[in-house]
Coordinates of C-alpha atoms and ligand atoms in Angstrom, one line a residue:
X13 CA 161.1 126.5 136.9
X14 CA 160.1 123.1 138.3
X15 CA 162.7 120.4 138.3
X16 CA 161.3 116.9 138.9
X17 CA 164.1 114.4 140.3
X18 CA 162.3 111.2 139.1
X19 CA 162.6 107.7 140.6
X20 CA 162.1 106.4 137.2
X21 CA 161.1 107.9 133.9
X22 CA 158.8 106.3 131.2
X23 CA 158.8 108.6 128.2
X24 CA 156.0 107.3 126.2
X25 CA 158.0 106.3 123.0
X26 CA 158.2 102.7 124.1
X27 CA 161.7 103.1 125.2
X28 CA 162.7 101.4 128.4
X29 CA 162.4 103.1 131.7
X30 CA 165.4 105.3 132.8
X31 CA 166.3 105.5 136.4
X32 CA 167.2 109.0 138.3
X33 CA 166.2 111.2 135.2
X34 CA 165.5 114.9 135.8
X35 CA 162.7 116.7 134.0
X36 CA 163.1 120.5 133.9
X37 CA 159.9 122.3 133.2
X38 CA 159.9 126.0 132.2
X39 CA 156.6 127.8 131.7
X40 CA 154.2 125.2 130.2
X41 CA 156.9 123.1 128.3
X42 CA 159.7 120.7 129.2
X43 CA 163.0 122.4 128.7
X44 CA 165.2 119.4 129.2
X45 CA 165.3 115.7 130.4
X46 CA 168.6 115.1 131.8
X47 CA 170.5 112.9 134.5
X48 CA 172.5 115.5 136.6
X49 CA 172.5 116.8 140.3
X50 CA 170.1 119.4 141.5
X51 CA 172.9 121.6 142.2
X52 CA 173.3 122.5 138.6
X53 CA 169.7 124.4 138.9
X54 CA 169.1 127.8 139.7
X55 CA 168.4 128.7 143.4
X56 CA 164.9 129.7 142.6
X57 CA 163.9 126.4 141.0
X58 CA 161.2 124.4 142.7
X59 CA 162.7 120.9 142.9
X60 CA 160.4 118.2 143.8
X61 CA 162.0 114.6 144.9
X62 CA 160.1 111.7 143.5
X63 CA 162.2 109.0 144.8
X64 CA 160.5 105.8 144.4
X65 CA 157.9 107.0 142.0
X66 CA 157.4 106.5 138.1
X67 CA 157.1 109.7 136.0
X68 CA 154.9 109.2 132.7
X69 CA 153.4 111.6 130.2
X70 CA 149.9 112.8 130.9
X71 CA 147.6 109.9 130.1
X72 CA 145.2 110.4 127.2
X73 CA 142.0 108.7 126.5
X74 CA 141.0 108.8 123.0
X75 CA 137.3 107.6 123.3
X76 CA 135.2 108.9 126.2
X77 CA 131.7 110.4 126.7
X78 CA 132.4 112.7 129.5
X79 CA 128.8 114.2 129.5
X80 CA 127.1 111.0 129.6
X81 CA 126.3 109.1 132.9
X82 CA 123.8 106.2 132.2
X83 CA 122.4 104.4 129.3
X84 CA 118.7 104.3 129.9
X85 CA 116.5 106.4 127.4
X86 CA 115.4 109.0 130.1
X87 CA 118.9 110.0 130.7
X88 CA 120.1 109.8 127.1
X89 CA 117.3 112.1 126.2
X90 CA 117.8 114.5 129.0
X91 CA 114.7 113.9 131.0
X92 CA 115.9 112.5 134.1
X93 CA 117.4 115.6 135.7
X94 CA 117.7 119.4 135.3
X95 CA 120.3 120.4 132.6
X96 CA 122.2 122.4 135.2
X97 CA 122.6 119.6 137.6
X98 CA 123.8 117.2 134.7
X99 CA 126.2 119.9 133.7
X100 CA 127.6 120.2 137.3
X101 CA 127.7 116.3 137.3
X102 CA 129.9 116.4 134.0
X103 CA 132.1 119.1 135.7
X104 CA 132.8 116.7 138.6
X105 CA 133.8 114.2 136.1
X106 CA 136.1 116.3 134.2
X107 CA 137.8 117.3 137.5
X108 CA 138.2 113.6 138.5
X109 CA 139.4 112.4 135.3
X110 CA 142.2 115.0 135.3
X111 CA 143.1 114.2 139.0
X112 CA 143.4 110.4 137.9
X113 CA 146.3 111.5 135.6
X114 CA 144.4 112.0 132.3
X115 CA 145.5 115.2 131.0
X116 CA 143.8 114.9 127.7
X117 CA 140.6 113.2 126.7
X118 CA 138.9 112.9 123.1
X119 CA 135.1 112.9 123.7
X120 CA 133.4 110.6 121.2
X121 CA 130.0 112.6 121.5
X122 CA 127.8 114.4 124.1
X123 CA 130.2 116.9 125.5
X124 CA 129.7 120.6 124.2
X125 CA 132.4 123.2 123.4
X126 CA 131.2 125.2 126.4
X127 CA 133.1 122.9 128.6
X128 CA 136.3 123.3 126.7
X129 CA 135.8 126.9 126.8
X130 CA 135.1 126.7 130.7
X131 CA 138.6 124.6 131.1
X132 CA 140.5 127.1 129.0
X133 CA 139.2 130.0 131.0
X134 CA 139.9 128.1 134.2
X135 CA 136.4 128.4 135.2
X136 CA 136.6 124.6 136.1
X137 CA 139.3 121.9 136.0
X138 CA 139.7 119.1 133.5
X139 CA 141.7 117.6 130.9
X140 CA 142.6 119.1 127.5
X141 CA 139.6 118.2 125.3
X142 CA 139.3 117.0 121.6
X143 CA 135.6 117.2 120.9
X144 CA 133.4 115.4 118.4
X145 CA 129.9 116.7 119.7
X146 CA 127.8 114.2 118.1
X147 CA 127.8 110.9 116.1
X148 CA 127.1 111.5 112.4
X149 CA 124.9 108.4 111.0
X150 CA 122.4 108.0 108.4
X151 CA 118.6 107.2 109.1
X152 CA 118.5 104.3 111.4
X153 CA 122.2 104.5 112.4
X154 CA 123.4 105.0 115.9
X155 CA 123.3 108.9 115.6
X156 CA 119.6 108.6 114.8
X157 CA 117.8 108.7 118.3
X158 CA 114.6 106.8 118.2
X159 CA 112.9 104.8 121.2
X160 CA 111.5 101.3 121.1
X161 CA 108.2 102.8 120.3
X162 CA 109.2 104.5 117.4
X163 CA 109.3 108.2 118.8
X164 CA 112.3 110.5 118.4
X165 CA 113.2 112.8 121.3
X166 CA 112.0 115.8 119.3
X167 CA 108.4 114.5 118.4
X168 CA 107.8 112.7 121.6
X169 CA 105.7 115.7 123.3
X170 CA 108.2 115.9 126.2
X171 CA 109.4 119.5 125.1
X172 CA 112.9 118.4 124.1
X173 CA 114.5 120.8 121.8
X174 CA 117.5 120.6 119.5
X175 CA 120.8 121.9 121.3
X176 CA 122.6 124.1 118.9
X177 CA 125.7 123.2 120.6
X178 CA 125.4 119.5 119.7
X179 CA 124.0 119.9 116.1
X180 CA 121.6 117.5 114.4
X181 CA 123.8 114.5 113.2
X182 CA 121.4 112.5 111.2
X183 CA 122.4 112.5 107.3
X184 CA 119.2 112.1 105.1
X185 CA 121.0 111.7 101.7
X186 CA 124.2 112.0 100.1
X187 CA 123.8 115.7 99.6
X188 CA 123.4 116.2 103.3
X189 CA 126.6 114.6 104.2
X190 CA 128.8 118.0 103.7
X191 CA 126.4 120.4 105.5
X192 CA 126.2 118.1 108.6
X193 CA 130.1 117.9 108.9
X194 CA 130.3 121.7 108.4
X195 CA 127.7 122.2 111.0
X196 CA 129.8 120.1 113.5
X197 CA 133.0 122.2 112.8
X198 CA 130.8 125.4 113.3
X199 CA 129.7 124.3 116.6
X200 CA 133.3 123.6 117.7
X201 CA 134.0 119.9 116.7
X202 CA 137.9 119.1 116.7
X203 CA 137.2 115.8 115.0
X204 CA 134.4 114.1 113.1
X205 CA 132.7 111.2 114.7
X206 CA 130.7 109.0 112.4
X207 CA 129.1 105.4 112.9
X208 CA 129.0 102.9 109.8
X209 CA 127.7 100.0 111.8
X210 CA 125.5 99.4 114.8
X211 CA 127.0 98.3 118.2
X212 CA 126.6 96.0 121.2
X213 CA 124.1 98.5 122.7
X214 CA 122.5 99.9 119.7
X215 CA 118.7 98.9 119.1
X216 CA 117.6 95.4 118.1
X217 CA 118.0 95.0 114.5
X218 CA 120.9 97.4 114.1
X219 CA 123.8 95.1 115.6
X220 CA 127.6 95.0 115.2
X221 CA 127.7 93.6 111.7
X222 CA 124.6 95.9 110.5
X223 CA 125.6 98.6 108.2
X224 CA 124.9 102.3 107.9
X225 CA 126.1 104.5 105.2
X226 CA 127.3 103.7 101.8
X227 CA 130.8 104.4 100.3
X228 CA 129.8 107.5 98.4
X229 CA 128.4 109.0 101.6
X230 CA 131.7 108.1 103.6
X231 CA 134.0 109.4 100.7
X232 CA 132.1 112.7 101.1
X233 CA 132.5 112.6 104.9
X234 CA 136.0 112.0 104.9
X235 CA 136.6 114.4 102.1
X236 CA 134.8 117.3 103.8
X237 CA 136.4 116.7 107.2
X238 CA 139.9 116.6 105.6
X239 CA 139.0 120.0 103.7
X240 CA 138.2 121.5 107.2
X241 CA 141.6 119.9 108.5
X242 CA 139.5 117.5 110.9
X243 CA 140.2 113.8 111.3
X244 CA 137.5 111.2 111.4
X245 CA 137.0 108.7 114.1
X246 CA 134.5 106.0 113.0
X247 CA 132.5 103.7 115.1
X248 CA 132.5 100.5 113.2
X249 CA 132.5 97.0 114.6
X250 CA 132.2 94.5 111.6
X251 CA 130.6 93.4 108.3
X252 CA 130.3 95.7 105.1
X253 CA 130.1 98.9 107.3
X254 CA 133.5 98.1 108.8
X255 CA 134.9 97.4 105.2
X256 CA 133.4 100.9 103.8
X257 CA 134.8 103.0 106.8
X258 CA 138.4 101.5 106.1
X259 CA 137.8 101.9 102.2
X260 CA 136.9 105.7 102.6
X261 CA 140.1 106.3 104.7
X262 CA 138.8 107.3 108.1
X263 CA 141.6 108.1 110.7
X264 CA 140.7 105.5 113.3
X265 CA 138.3 102.5 113.9
X266 CA 136.5 102.8 117.1
X267 CA 135.6 99.2 118.7
X268 CA 136.5 97.2 115.5
X269 CA 135.6 93.9 117.3
X270 CA 135.3 92.0 114.0
X271 CA 138.4 93.2 112.3
X272 CA 139.8 89.6 112.3
X273 CA 137.0 88.5 110.0
X274 CA 138.6 89.8 106.8
X275 CA 142.4 89.6 106.6
X276 CA 142.4 92.6 104.3
X277 CA 140.9 95.0 107.1
X278 CA 144.0 95.1 109.3
X279 CA 146.4 95.0 106.3
X280 CA 144.7 98.2 104.8
X281 CA 144.9 99.9 108.2
X282 CA 148.4 99.0 108.6
X283 CA 149.1 100.4 105.0
X284 CA 147.2 103.7 105.5
X285 CA 148.3 104.3 109.4
X286 CA 144.6 104.0 110.6
X287 CA 144.6 103.5 114.3
X288 CA 142.5 101.0 116.1
X289 CA 140.8 102.0 119.3
X290 CA 139.2 99.0 120.5
X291 CA 137.5 100.2 124.0
X292 CA 137.5 96.8 125.6
X293 CA 136.4 98.0 128.9
X294 CA 132.7 98.8 127.9
X295 CA 132.1 95.3 126.7
X296 CA 133.0 94.1 130.2
X297 CA 129.9 96.1 131.3
X298 CA 127.7 95.2 128.3
X299 CA 128.4 91.4 128.8
X300 CA 126.4 91.8 132.1
X301 CA 123.8 94.2 130.5
X302 CA 120.2 93.7 131.7
X303 CA 119.2 93.8 128.1
X304 CA 119.5 90.1 126.4
X305 CA 120.3 91.4 123.0
X306 CA 123.1 93.7 124.4
X307 CA 124.7 90.8 126.6
X308 CA 124.5 88.2 123.8
X309 CA 126.2 90.8 121.2
X310 CA 129.1 91.4 123.6
X311 CA 129.5 87.8 124.5
X312 CA 129.7 86.8 120.8
X313 CA 132.3 89.5 119.8
X314 CA 134.8 89.0 122.8
X315 CA 137.0 86.3 121.0
X316 CA 136.9 88.1 117.7
X317 CA 138.0 91.4 119.5
X318 CA 140.9 89.7 121.2
X319 CA 142.2 88.0 117.8
X320 CA 141.8 91.4 116.2
X321 CA 144.1 93.0 118.8
X322 CA 146.6 90.1 118.2
X323 CA 146.7 90.5 114.7
X324 CA 146.6 94.3 114.8
X325 CA 149.8 94.2 116.9
X326 CA 151.6 91.7 114.4
X327 CA 150.8 93.9 111.5
X328 CA 152.0 97.1 113.2
X329 CA 148.7 98.8 113.4
X330 CA 148.8 101.1 116.4
X331 CA 146.2 100.3 119.1
X332 CA 144.9 103.4 121.4
X333 CA 143.4 103.3 124.6
X334 CA 139.7 104.7 124.9
X335 CA 137.2 103.5 127.7
X336 CA 134.0 104.3 125.9
X337 CA 132.9 105.6 129.4
X338 CA 129.9 107.5 130.1
X339 CA 126.7 105.2 129.7
X340 CA 128.4 102.6 132.1
X341 CA 129.3 105.5 134.5
X342 CA 132.9 106.7 134.9
X343 CA 135.2 104.0 135.9
X344 CA 138.9 104.5 136.3
X345 CA 140.1 105.1 132.7
X346 CA 143.2 103.3 133.3
X347 CA 140.9 100.0 133.6
X348 CA 141.1 100.0 129.7
X349 CA 144.9 99.6 130.1
X350 CA 144.3 96.3 132.3
X351 CA 142.1 95.2 129.8
X352 CA 144.7 95.6 126.9
X353 CA 147.2 93.8 128.8
X354 CA 144.9 91.0 129.5
X355 CA 144.3 91.0 125.6
X356 CA 148.0 90.5 125.0
X357 CA 149.5 93.6 124.9
X358 CA 152.9 94.2 127.2
X359 CA 152.5 96.8 129.7
X360 CA 154.8 99.0 127.7
X361 CA 152.7 98.7 124.8
X362 CA 149.4 99.4 126.9
X363 CA 151.3 102.5 128.1
X364 CA 152.1 103.7 124.6
X365 CA 148.4 103.3 123.8
X366 CA 147.6 105.9 126.3
X367 CA 150.7 108.1 125.7
X368 CA 152.7 108.4 122.5
X369 CA 150.3 106.4 120.1
X370 CA 147.1 108.0 121.5
X371 CA 148.8 111.5 120.8
X372 CA 149.5 110.4 117.2
X373 CA 146.0 109.3 116.8
X374 CA 145.1 112.8 117.8
X375 CA 147.7 114.3 115.4
X376 CA 149.2 116.0 118.4
X377 CA 152.4 114.1 118.8
X378 CA 154.5 117.4 118.5
X379 CA 153.1 118.4 121.6
X380 CA 151.8 115.6 123.6
X381 CA 152.1 111.9 124.5
X382 CA 156.0 111.7 125.3
X383 CA 158.4 113.3 127.5
X384 CA 161.1 115.3 125.9
X385 CA 162.6 118.7 125.5
X386 CA 160.1 120.9 123.7
X387 CA 156.8 119.1 124.5
X388 CA 154.1 120.4 126.6
X389 CA 154.5 119.8 130.2
X390 CA 151.7 117.3 131.0
X391 CA 153.0 114.5 133.3
X392 CA 151.6 112.1 135.8
X393 CA 153.5 110.7 138.7
X394 CA 152.6 107.2 140.1
X395 CA 153.5 105.4 143.3
X396 CA 154.9 102.1 142.1
X397 CA 155.8 100.6 138.6
X398 CA 153.1 100.3 136.1
X399 CA 155.4 97.9 134.0
X400 CA 155.4 95.6 136.9
X401 CA 151.5 95.9 137.6
X402 CA 149.5 98.0 135.2
X403 CA 146.7 98.3 137.7
X404 CA 148.6 100.7 139.8
X405 CA 147.2 103.5 137.3
X406 CA 143.7 102.6 138.2
X407 CA 144.2 103.5 142.0
X408 CA 143.6 107.0 142.6
X409 CA 145.8 107.1 145.8
X410 CA 148.7 106.0 143.9
X411 CA 148.3 109.1 141.4
X412 CA 150.8 111.3 143.7
X413 CA 150.9 114.3 141.2
X414 CA 149.5 115.5 137.9
X415 CA 151.0 118.2 136.0
X416 CA 149.1 119.8 133.2
X417 CA 150.4 122.6 130.8
X418 CA 153.4 123.0 133.3
X419 CA 151.1 123.7 136.5
X420 CA 150.4 121.3 139.3
X421 CA 146.8 119.9 138.8
X422 CA 146.5 117.4 141.3
X423 CA 149.0 116.8 144.4
X424 CA 148.8 113.9 146.6
X425 CA 152.5 113.8 147.3
X426 CA 151.8 114.2 151.1
X427 CA 149.1 111.5 151.2
X428 CA 150.0 108.3 152.9
X429 CA 151.8 105.7 150.6
X430 CA 149.0 103.0 150.0
X431 CA 151.8 100.3 149.8
X432 CA 152.8 101.4 153.5
X433 CA 149.0 101.6 154.7
X434 CA 148.7 97.9 153.1
X435 CA 151.8 96.7 154.9
X436 CA 150.8 98.2 158.3
X437 CA 147.3 96.6 157.8
X438 CA 148.6 93.2 156.9
X439 CA 151.2 93.4 159.6
X440 CA 148.5 94.3 162.2
X441 CA 146.3 91.5 161.2
X442 CA 149.3 89.1 161.4
X443 CA 149.8 90.1 165.1
X444 CA 146.2 89.9 165.8
X445 CA 146.2 86.2 164.4
X446 CA 149.4 85.5 166.4
X447 CA 148.0 86.8 169.6
X448 CA 144.9 84.8 169.3
X449 CA 146.6 81.5 168.7
X450 CA 149.3 81.9 171.6
X451 CA 148.5 81.6 175.2
X452 CA 147.8 85.1 176.7
X453 CA 150.9 85.2 178.6
X454 CA 153.2 84.4 175.8
X455 CA 152.1 87.5 174.1
X456 CA 151.5 90.2 176.9
X457 CA 154.3 88.9 179.3
X458 CA 157.9 90.2 179.1
X459 CA 160.7 87.5 179.2
Ligands
LIG505 ZN1 131.5 105.5 122.2

C-alpha cells in the first residue's frame, strides 16, 4: 500500500483543487481519496510526503507518432538508418514520454504492436498505448505514400518491403474499405485512424481543404470499425472531407483547423459527442517549415484554428490534447497544453484536455483520466501549480514522481527543487552585481 500525502490535488474532472488530500493506492488501483492523518494507515504502508507539490492524473496524449522522428522522405520510408537503430530510438522516446508524466498515449500511426507487447512484458518502459498502426486513406490521400517524383516506397527499387505489422492502408475502392479495417485490427489496432483531407505537410495539390474518401466509403469504414468495437479518429482539416467525416460519425476530429467555416460542423459534433483534437503544437513547427507550401498552409489556418477552439468551447465540444509529435521530433508533450491556454482555454480546461476528457475520447474513462477510488493508479506529481503556470508541466525537472499502474515509473523526488536553484542563481547574480557596483572595501570589509 502506498499513501500519497498531497500538497494539492487536481482530480481531472474539472473540480477545483483540494489541499492536503491523501491518496491511498492498493495494488494497481486507487483505493481511497481522503483527508485524514497518516496515523490512520497501517504501519506497513509506504507514506510519501508531497508537501508543496500538485498531484494530477497521469497525463494522456491522444495524438502522437512515437515511432516517427523526422519529416523527410528518407526517414519516412525508413532509409536513413537501420531498423534496429530506429526501434531503439523509439524505445528511448517511450521511456522519456512516461518520465515526463504521460502515462497513456494514443499513437496516430507508425508504432507497431510489438512496442505495446514489450511494455506490457516490462522489457521496456513506456506509457499505456492505444495504437492505430497506419492511416487509412484512399488513393492520393495522406496514407498513400508517394514521392515528389511519383515513385512509391514499394516500387522505387530501394528494397522496401511491406511491414506486416503496419498493414497496407490505401483503400482502392468501396469494396476495399472493410478488409483494410479488418487487417488493421488483426495486426493489433486499438483504434482506426483515417484521413478525409490533406494537411499542412501533405504533398502540394492535397491541402487542408482537399478531400479524400466519399461518404459511402466513410460510412463503411465507421460501420466496420464499430462492428469490431473500435473507435475512429479522423484526420480532417476543412472543406468537404471534414463534412463527410462528421456526417459518417467518426469519434474524433484530428486537427479540425477549419471547423469554424461551417457552423453546422461543431453543432453536429456537440450533438454526437465527437471529440476535437486540435494538435496546435505541430503547426508552430509547420509555420517555420523549410517548404513554402507547408509554411503558407500553416499560416493560413492559424486564425481559423483558434476560432474553431473558441466556438467548440462555447458549444460544449470536448477538446482533447494531442501533440502530433514525431515528424517534428519529440518536444515536451505538455507544450500542447500551453498552446491550448494561449488559444483561450483556462488552465483547468487544458488539464481536462489531457486527463478526464482525453480518457473519455479513448473510451477509457472508467479506468483512466481522473483520480477517484477504483480508478487505475496512474498519477503524476508536479513541483509547482499548473493552474498558476501551465508551463511547469513542460519542465522535466518539475515532474517529481510518475506512478503508472500503481508502481513508481519515474522518481525525481530527491532532485533539487528547480525553484530553489533559480532563486540561488538569481540571488548569486544580485550579490555579484552589488559587489561590482560598490567599492571593494564596502563588500569585503567587516563593519
Ligand atoms: Zn498525426
